[in-house]
Amino acid sequence: MTIDRLDQPRALRRSLRPHYDPEAFGRLSERIARFLGTARFIVYMTVFVAIWVIWNVAAPPALKWDPYPFIFLTLMLSLQASYAAPLILLAQNRQDDRDRIQYEQDRESADRNQAEIEYLTREIAGLRLALNEVATRDYLRAELGRLLEELNKRH
């Protein structure tokens, strides 16, 4: 019985499963999904299907590879759709993850901004209260004028 030591890295194990980089695969799926959602893709697919149908209708019988109900074309389009749907879903999930992270960061930023606004509001209120207790120049002039009148009345 061997016990894994925590102070040493594990020995590399060979695996029969293929290894792939999930991040690279995710980026590739996003690129494909982005392309599948363009007018260019629709034009390419329309041209491809039109050429396929025209060839298999108008070509000499010896050169036709997919005669009229176009079973092979249907199979190819079904295969393309069966790969496109999961790639689009993968791309959407990755976008949802990015949106969720962005939302959380925006919420944290909004919370920080709200706390700063509340702090500044309290500071301004404190300054207003402090200024109400400070004698202004006009108040001092009025008081000095009143005292001067009192002194003048006494003499």
PDB file of N, CA and C in Angstrom, residues 47-111:
ATOM      1  N   VAL A  47     -25.914  28.145 -51.440  1.00  0.00           N
ATOM      2  CA  VAL A  47     -25.156  27.855 -52.668  1.00  0.00           C
ATOM      3  C   VAL A  47     -24.752  26.378 -52.695  1.00  0.00           C
ATOM      4  N   PHE A  48     -24.276  25.854 -51.565  1.00  0.00           N
ATOM      5  CA  PHE A  48     -23.874  24.455 -51.496  1.00  0.00           C
ATOM      6  C   PHE A  48     -25.047  23.527 -51.820  1.00  0.00           C
ATOM      7  N   VAL A  49     -26.199  23.751 -51.198  1.00  0.00           N
ATOM      8  CA  VAL A  49     -27.375  22.897 -51.422  1.00  0.00           C
ATOM      9  C   VAL A  49     -27.865  23.056 -52.859  1.00  0.00           C
ATOM     10  N   ALA A  50     -27.856  24.279 -53.375  1.00  0.00           N
ATOM     11  CA  ALA A  50     -28.314  24.493 -54.755  1.00  0.00           C
ATOM     12  C   ALA A  50     -27.420  23.766 -55.745  1.00  0.00           C
ATOM     13  N   ILE A  51     -26.104  23.861 -55.566  1.00  0.00           N
ATOM     14  CA  ILE A  51     -25.180  23.152 -56.464  1.00  0.00           C
ATOM     15  C   ILE A  51     -25.395  21.649 -56.347  1.00  0.00           C
ATOM     16  N   TRP A  52     -25.550  21.161 -55.126  1.00  0.00           N
ATOM     17  CA  TRP A  52     -25.772  19.731 -54.894  1.00  0.00           C
ATOM     18  C   TRP A  52     -27.024  19.255 -55.641  1.00  0.00           C
ATOM     19  N   VAL A  53     -28.131  19.994 -55.469  1.00  0.00           N
ATOM     20  CA  VAL A  53     -29.395  19.592 -56.095  1.00  0.00           C
ATOM     21  C   VAL A  53     -29.304  19.706 -57.612  1.00  0.00           C
ATOM     22  N   ILE A  54     -28.761  20.805 -58.102  1.00  0.00           N
ATOM     23  CA  ILE A  54     -28.657  20.980 -59.556  1.00  0.00           C
ATOM     24  C   ILE A  54     -27.776  19.892 -60.161  1.00  0.00           C
ATOM     25  N   TRP A  55     -26.653  19.599 -59.524  1.00  0.00           N
ATOM     26  CA  TRP A  55     -25.754  18.558 -60.044  1.00  0.00           C
ATOM     27  C   TRP A  55     -26.457  17.207 -60.091  1.00  0.00           C
ATOM     28  N   ASN A  56     -27.136  16.861 -59.001  1.00  0.00           N
ATOM     29  CA  ASN A  56     -27.749  15.540 -58.928  1.00  0.00           C
ATOM     30  C   ASN A  56     -29.058  15.430 -59.696  1.00  0.00           C
ATOM     31  N   VAL A  57     -29.546  16.550 -60.207  1.00  0.00           N
ATOM     32  CA  VAL A  57     -30.721  16.516 -61.093  1.00  0.00           C
ATOM     33  C   VAL A  57     -30.281  16.584 -62.550  1.00  0.00           C
ATOM     34  N   ALA A  58     -29.320  17.446 -62.873  1.00  0.00           N
ATOM     35  CA  ALA A  58     -28.976  17.715 -64.276  1.00  0.00           C
ATOM     36  C   ALA A  58     -27.782  16.919 -64.792  1.00  0.00           C
ATOM     37  N   ALA A  59     -26.973  16.348 -63.926  1.00  0.00           N
ATOM     38  CA  ALA A  59     -25.766  15.634 -64.373  1.00  0.00           C
ATOM     39  C   ALA A  59     -26.147  14.310 -65.046  1.00  0.00           C
ATOM     40  N   PRO A  60     -25.254  13.784 -65.886  1.00  0.00           N
ATOM     41  CA  PRO A  60     -25.508  12.469 -66.476  1.00  0.00           C
ATOM     42  C   PRO A  60     -25.655  11.416 -65.370  1.00  0.00           C
ATOM     43  N   PRO A  61     -26.460  10.391 -65.591  1.00  0.00           N
ATOM     44  CA  PRO A  61     -26.728   9.397 -64.537  1.00  0.00           C
ATOM     45  C   PRO A  61     -25.465   8.771 -63.958  1.00  0.00           C
ATOM     46  N   ALA A  62     -24.417   8.612 -64.716  1.00  0.00           N
ATOM     47  CA  ALA A  62     -23.192   7.994 -64.201  1.00  0.00           C
ATOM     48  C   ALA A  62     -22.463   8.914 -63.208  1.00  0.00           C
ATOM     49  N   LEU A  63     -22.683  10.234 -63.282  1.00  0.00           N
ATOM     50  CA  LEU A  63     -21.999  11.187 -62.403  1.00  0.00           C
ATOM     51  C   LEU A  63     -22.833  11.611 -61.187  1.00  0.00           C
ATOM     52  N   LYS A  64     -24.072  11.156 -61.096  1.00  0.00           N
ATOM     53  CA  LYS A  64     -24.911  11.504 -59.939  1.00  0.00           C
ATOM     54  C   LYS A  64     -24.512  10.633 -58.758  1.00  0.00           C
ATOM     55  N   TRP A  65     -24.276  11.248 -57.616  1.00  0.00           N
ATOM     56  CA  TRP A  65     -23.929  10.453 -56.441  1.00  0.00           C
ATOM     57  C   TRP A  65     -25.051  10.424 -55.409  1.00  0.00           C
ATOM     58  N   ASP A  66     -26.063  11.299 -55.592  1.00  0.00           N
ATOM     59  CA  ASP A  66     -27.176  11.346 -54.634  1.00  0.00           C
ATOM     60  C   ASP A  66     -28.460  11.637 -55.400  1.00  0.00           C
ATOM     61  N   PRO A  67     -29.095  10.626 -55.980  1.00  0.00           N
ATOM     62  CA  PRO A  67     -30.295  10.875 -56.774  1.00  0.00           C
ATOM     63  C   PRO A  67     -31.466  11.376 -55.931  1.00  0.00           C
ATOM     64  N   TYR A  68     -32.559  11.657 -56.652  1.00  0.00           N
ATOM     65  CA  TYR A  68     -33.627  12.508 -56.148  1.00  0.00           C
ATOM     66  C   TYR A  68     -34.073  12.339 -54.712  1.00  0.00           C
ATOM     67  N   PRO A  69     -34.362  11.597 -53.962  1.00  0.00           N
ATOM     68  CA  PRO A  69     -34.811  12.229 -52.713  1.00  0.00           C
ATOM     69  C   PRO A  69     -33.657  12.818 -51.900  1.00  0.00           C
ATOM     70  N   PHE A  70     -32.426  12.751 -52.470  1.00  0.00           N
ATOM     71  CA  PHE A  70     -31.250  13.388 -51.865  1.00  0.00           C
ATOM     72  C   PHE A  70     -31.020  12.921 -50.419  1.00  0.00           C
ATOM     73  N   ILE A  71     -30.985  11.631 -50.246  1.00  0.00           N
ATOM     74  CA  ILE A  71     -30.805  11.033 -48.916  1.00  0.00           C
ATOM     75  C   ILE A  71     -29.454  11.427 -48.320  1.00  0.00           C
ATOM     76  N   PHE A  72     -28.398  11.404 -49.122  1.00  0.00           N
ATOM     77  CA  PHE A  72     -27.070  11.732 -48.599  1.00  0.00           C
ATOM     78  C   PHE A  72     -26.997  13.206 -48.189  1.00  0.00           C
ATOM     79  N   LEU A  73     -27.623  14.090 -48.971  1.00  0.00           N
ATOM     80  CA  LEU A  73     -27.668  15.513 -48.600  1.00  0.00           C
ATOM     81  C   LEU A  73     -28.410  15.697 -47.281  1.00  0.00           C
ATOM     82  N   THR A  74     -29.518  15.010 -47.123  1.00  0.00           N
ATOM     83  CA  THR A  74     -30.281  15.083 -45.873  1.00  0.00           C
ATOM     84  C   THR A  74     -29.439  14.595 -44.700  1.00  0.00           C
ATOM     85  N   LEU A  75     -28.715  13.497 -44.930  1.00  0.00           N
ATOM     86  CA  LEU A  75     -27.845  12.971 -43.876  1.00  0.00           C
ATOM     87  C   LEU A  75     -26.756  13.978 -43.510  1.00  0.00           C
ATOM     88  N   MET A  76     -26.151  14.606 -44.495  1.00  0.00           N
ATOM     89  CA  MET A  76     -25.089  15.590 -44.222  1.00  0.00           C
ATOM     90  C   MET A  76     -25.641  16.809 -43.471  1.00  0.00           C
ATOM     91  N   LEU A  77     -26.812  17.281 -43.894  1.00  0.00           N
ATOM     92  CA  LEU A  77     -27.396  18.439 -43.205  1.00  0.00           C
ATOM     93  C   LEU A  77     -27.793  18.074 -41.773  1.00  0.00           C
ATOM     94  N   SER A  78     -28.290  16.859 -41.576  1.00  0.00           N
ATOM     95  CA  SER A  78     -28.634  16.416 -40.219  1.00  0.00           C
ATOM     96  C   SER A  78     -27.379  16.316 -39.363  1.00  0.00           C
ATOM     97  N   LEU A  79     -26.310  15.818 -39.924  1.00  0.00           N
ATOM     98  CA  LEU A  79     -25.049  15.718 -39.195  1.00  0.00           C
ATOM     99  C   LEU A  79     -24.527  17.102 -38.832  1.00  0.00           C
ATOM    100  N   GLN A  80     -24.604  18.016 -39.774  1.00  0.00           N
ATOM    101  CA  GLN A  80     -24.166  19.395 -39.505  1.00  0.00           C
ATOM    102  C   GLN A  80     -25.008  20.002 -38.385  1.00  0.00           C
ATOM    103  N   ALA A  81     -26.316  19.784 -38.420  1.00  0.00           N
ATOM    104  CA  ALA A  81     -27.192  20.332 -37.381  1.00  0.00           C
ATOM    105  C   ALA A  81     -26.919  19.672 -36.028  1.00  0.00           C
ATOM    106  N   SER A  82     -26.616  18.368 -36.041  1.00  0.00           N
ATOM    107  CA  SER A  82     -26.366  17.685 -34.766  1.00  0.00           C
ATOM    108  C   SER A  82     -25.073  18.169 -34.114  1.00  0.00           C
ATOM    109  N   TYR A  83     -24.129  18.670 -34.884  1.00  0.00           N
ATOM    110  CA  TYR A  83     -22.918  19.258 -34.315  1.00  0.00           C
ATOM    111  C   TYR A  83     -23.109  20.735 -34.003  1.00  0.00           C
ATOM    112  N   ALA A  84     -23.889  21.422 -34.816  1.00  0.00           N
ATOM    113  CA  ALA A  84     -24.059  22.870 -34.620  1.00  0.00           C
ATOM    114  C   ALA A  84     -24.822  23.172 -33.337  1.00  0.00           C
ATOM    115  N   ALA A  85     -25.860  22.400 -33.054  1.00  0.00           N
ATOM    116  CA  ALA A  85     -26.680  22.698 -31.877  1.00  0.00           C
ATOM    117  C   ALA A  85     -25.872  22.644 -30.576  1.00  0.00           C
ATOM    118  N   PRO A  86     -25.112  21.576 -30.298  1.00  0.00           N
ATOM    119  CA  PRO A  86     -24.328  21.583 -29.056  1.00  0.00           C
ATOM    120  C   PRO A  86     -23.250  22.662 -29.035  1.00  0.00           C
ATOM    121  N   LEU A  87     -22.651  22.967 -30.189  1.00  0.00           N
ATOM    122  CA  LEU A  87     -21.642  24.032 -30.209  1.00  0.00           C
ATOM    123  C   LEU A  87     -22.272  25.382 -29.878  1.00  0.00           C
ATOM    124  N   ILE A  88     -23.458  25.615 -30.401  1.00  0.00           N
ATOM    125  CA  ILE A  88     -24.158  26.870 -30.103  1.00  0.00           C
ATOM    126  C   ILE A  88     -24.516  26.923 -28.623  1.00  0.00           C
ATOM    127  N   LEU A  89     -24.992  25.801 -28.066  1.00  0.00           N
ATOM    128  CA  LEU A  89     -25.317  25.764 -26.639  1.00  0.00           C
ATOM    129  C   LEU A  89     -24.071  25.988 -25.780  1.00  0.00           C
ATOM    130  N   LEU A  90     -22.952  25.393 -26.164  1.00  0.00           N
ATOM    131  CA  LEU A  90     -21.707  25.591 -25.431  1.00  0.00           C
ATOM    132  C   LEU A  90     -21.306  27.065 -25.466  1.00  0.00           C
ATOM    133  N   ALA A  91     -21.404  27.675 -26.629  1.00  0.00           N
ATOM    134  CA  ALA A  91     -21.061  29.094 -26.751  1.00  0.00           C
ATOM    135  C   ALA A  91     -22.007  29.951 -25.898  1.00  0.00           C
ATOM    136  N   GLN A  92     -23.288  29.611 -25.889  1.00  0.00           N
ATOM    137  CA  GLN A  92     -24.243  30.365 -25.071  1.00  0.00           C
ATOM    138  C   GLN A  92     -23.944  30.198 -23.584  1.00  0.00           C
ATOM    139  N   ASN A  93     -23.586  28.988 -23.170  1.00  0.00           N
ATOM    140  CA  ASN A  93     -23.248  28.766 -21.765  1.00  0.00           C
ATOM    141  C   ASN A  93     -22.024  29.578 -21.360  1.00  0.00           C
ATOM    142  N   ARG A  94     -21.028  29.609 -22.232  1.00  0.00           N
ATOM    143  CA  ARG A  94     -19.834  30.409 -21.931  1.00  0.00           C
ATOM    144  C   ARG A  94     -20.195  31.890 -21.841  1.00  0.00           C
ATOM    145  N   GLN A  95     -21.062  32.353 -22.726  1.00  0.00           N
ATOM    146  CA  GLN A  95     -21.493  33.752 -22.678  1.00  0.00           C
ATOM    147  C   GLN A  95     -22.296  34.016 -21.410  1.00  0.00           C
ATOM    148  N   ASP A  96     -23.146  33.078 -21.016  1.00  0.00           N
ATOM    149  CA  ASP A  96     -23.894  33.223 -19.763  1.00  0.00           C
ATOM    150  C   ASP A  96     -22.948  33.324 -18.578  1.00  0.00           C
ATOM    151  N   ASP A  97     -21.889  32.505 -18.573  1.00  0.00           N
ATOM    152  CA  ASP A  97     -20.902  32.566 -17.491  1.00  0.00           C
ATOM    153  C   ASP A  97     -20.228  33.937 -17.450  1.00  0.00           C
ATOM    154  N   ARG A  98     -19.835  34.440 -18.633  1.00  0.00           N
ATOM    155  CA  ARG A  98     -19.208  35.772 -18.682  1.00  0.00           C
ATOM    156  C   ARG A  98     -20.192  36.846 -18.223  1.00  0.00           C
ATOM    157  N   ASP A  99     -21.452  36.735 -18.647  1.00  0.00           N
ATOM    158  CA  ASP A  99     -22.458  37.720 -18.245  1.00  0.00           C
ATOM    159  C   ASP A  99     -22.684  37.687 -16.736  1.00  0.00           C
ATOM    160  N   ARG A 100     -22.710  36.478 -16.151  1.00  0.00           N
ATOM    161  CA  ARG A 100     -22.918  36.354 -14.716  1.00  0.00           C
ATOM    162  C   ARG A 100     -21.748  36.995 -13.955  1.00  0.00           C
ATOM    163  N   ILE A 101     -20.532  36.745 -14.405  1.00  0.00           N
ATOM    164  CA  ILE A 101     -19.358  37.344 -13.752  1.00  0.00           C
ATOM    165  C   ILE A 101     -19.404  38.857 -13.879  1.00  0.00           C
ATOM    166  N   GLN A 102     -19.750  39.347 -15.076  1.00  0.00           N
ATOM    167  CA  GLN A 102     -19.840  40.797 -15.285  1.00  0.00           C
ATOM    168  C   GLN A 102     -20.932  41.402 -14.398  1.00  0.00           C
ATOM    169  N   TYR A 103     -22.056  40.699 -14.285  1.00  0.00           N
ATOM    170  CA  TYR A 103     -23.141  41.179 -13.428  1.00  0.00           C
ATOM    171  C   TYR A 103     -22.677  41.274 -11.977  1.00  0.00           C
ATOM    172  N   GLU A 104     -21.973  40.243 -11.504  1.00  0.00           N
ATOM    173  CA  GLU A 104     -21.478  40.259 -10.126  1.00  0.00           C
ATOM    174  C   GLU A 104     -20.493  41.399  -9.907  1.00  0.00           C
ATOM    175  N   GLN A 105     -19.611  41.630 -10.878  1.00  0.00           N
ATOM    176  CA  GLN A 105     -18.659  42.731 -10.751  1.00  0.00           C
ATOM    177  C   GLN A 105     -19.383  44.071 -10.773  1.00  0.00           C
ATOM    178  N   ASP A 106     -20.384  44.210 -11.631  1.00  0.00           N
ATOM    179  CA  ASP A 106     -21.156  45.451 -11.678  1.00  0.00           C
ATOM    180  C   ASP A 106     -21.895  45.688 -10.366  1.00  0.00           C
ATOM    181  N   ARG A 107     -22.466  44.610  -9.797  1.00  0.00           N
ATOM    182  CA  ARG A 107     -23.188  44.733  -8.542  1.00  0.00           C
ATOM    183  C   ARG A 107     -22.239  45.150  -7.418  1.00  0.00           C
ATOM    184  N   GLU A 108     -21.050  44.534  -7.373  1.00  0.00           N
ATOM    185  CA  GLU A 108     -20.075  44.902  -6.346  1.00  0.00           C
ATOM    186  C   GLU A 108     -19.643  46.351  -6.512  1.00  0.00           C
ATOM    187  N   SER A 109     -19.440  46.770  -7.748  1.00  0.00           N
ATOM    188  CA  SER A 109     -19.054  48.157  -8.012  1.00  0.00           C
ATOM    189  C   SER A 109     -20.171  49.108  -7.597  1.00  0.00           C
ATOM    190  N   ALA A 110     -21.404  48.743  -7.903  1.00  0.00           N
ATOM    191  CA  ALA A 110     -22.540  49.590  -7.510  1.00  0.00           C
ATOM    192  C   ALA A 110     -22.653  49.661  -5.994  1.00  0.00           C
ATOM    193  N   ASP A 111     -22.412  48.531  -5.309  1.00  0.00           N
ATOM    194  CA  ASP A 111     -22.453  48.544  -3.839  1.00  0.00           C
ATOM    195  C   ASP A 111     -21.369  49.452  -3.269  1.00  0.00           C
TER     196      ASP A 111
END
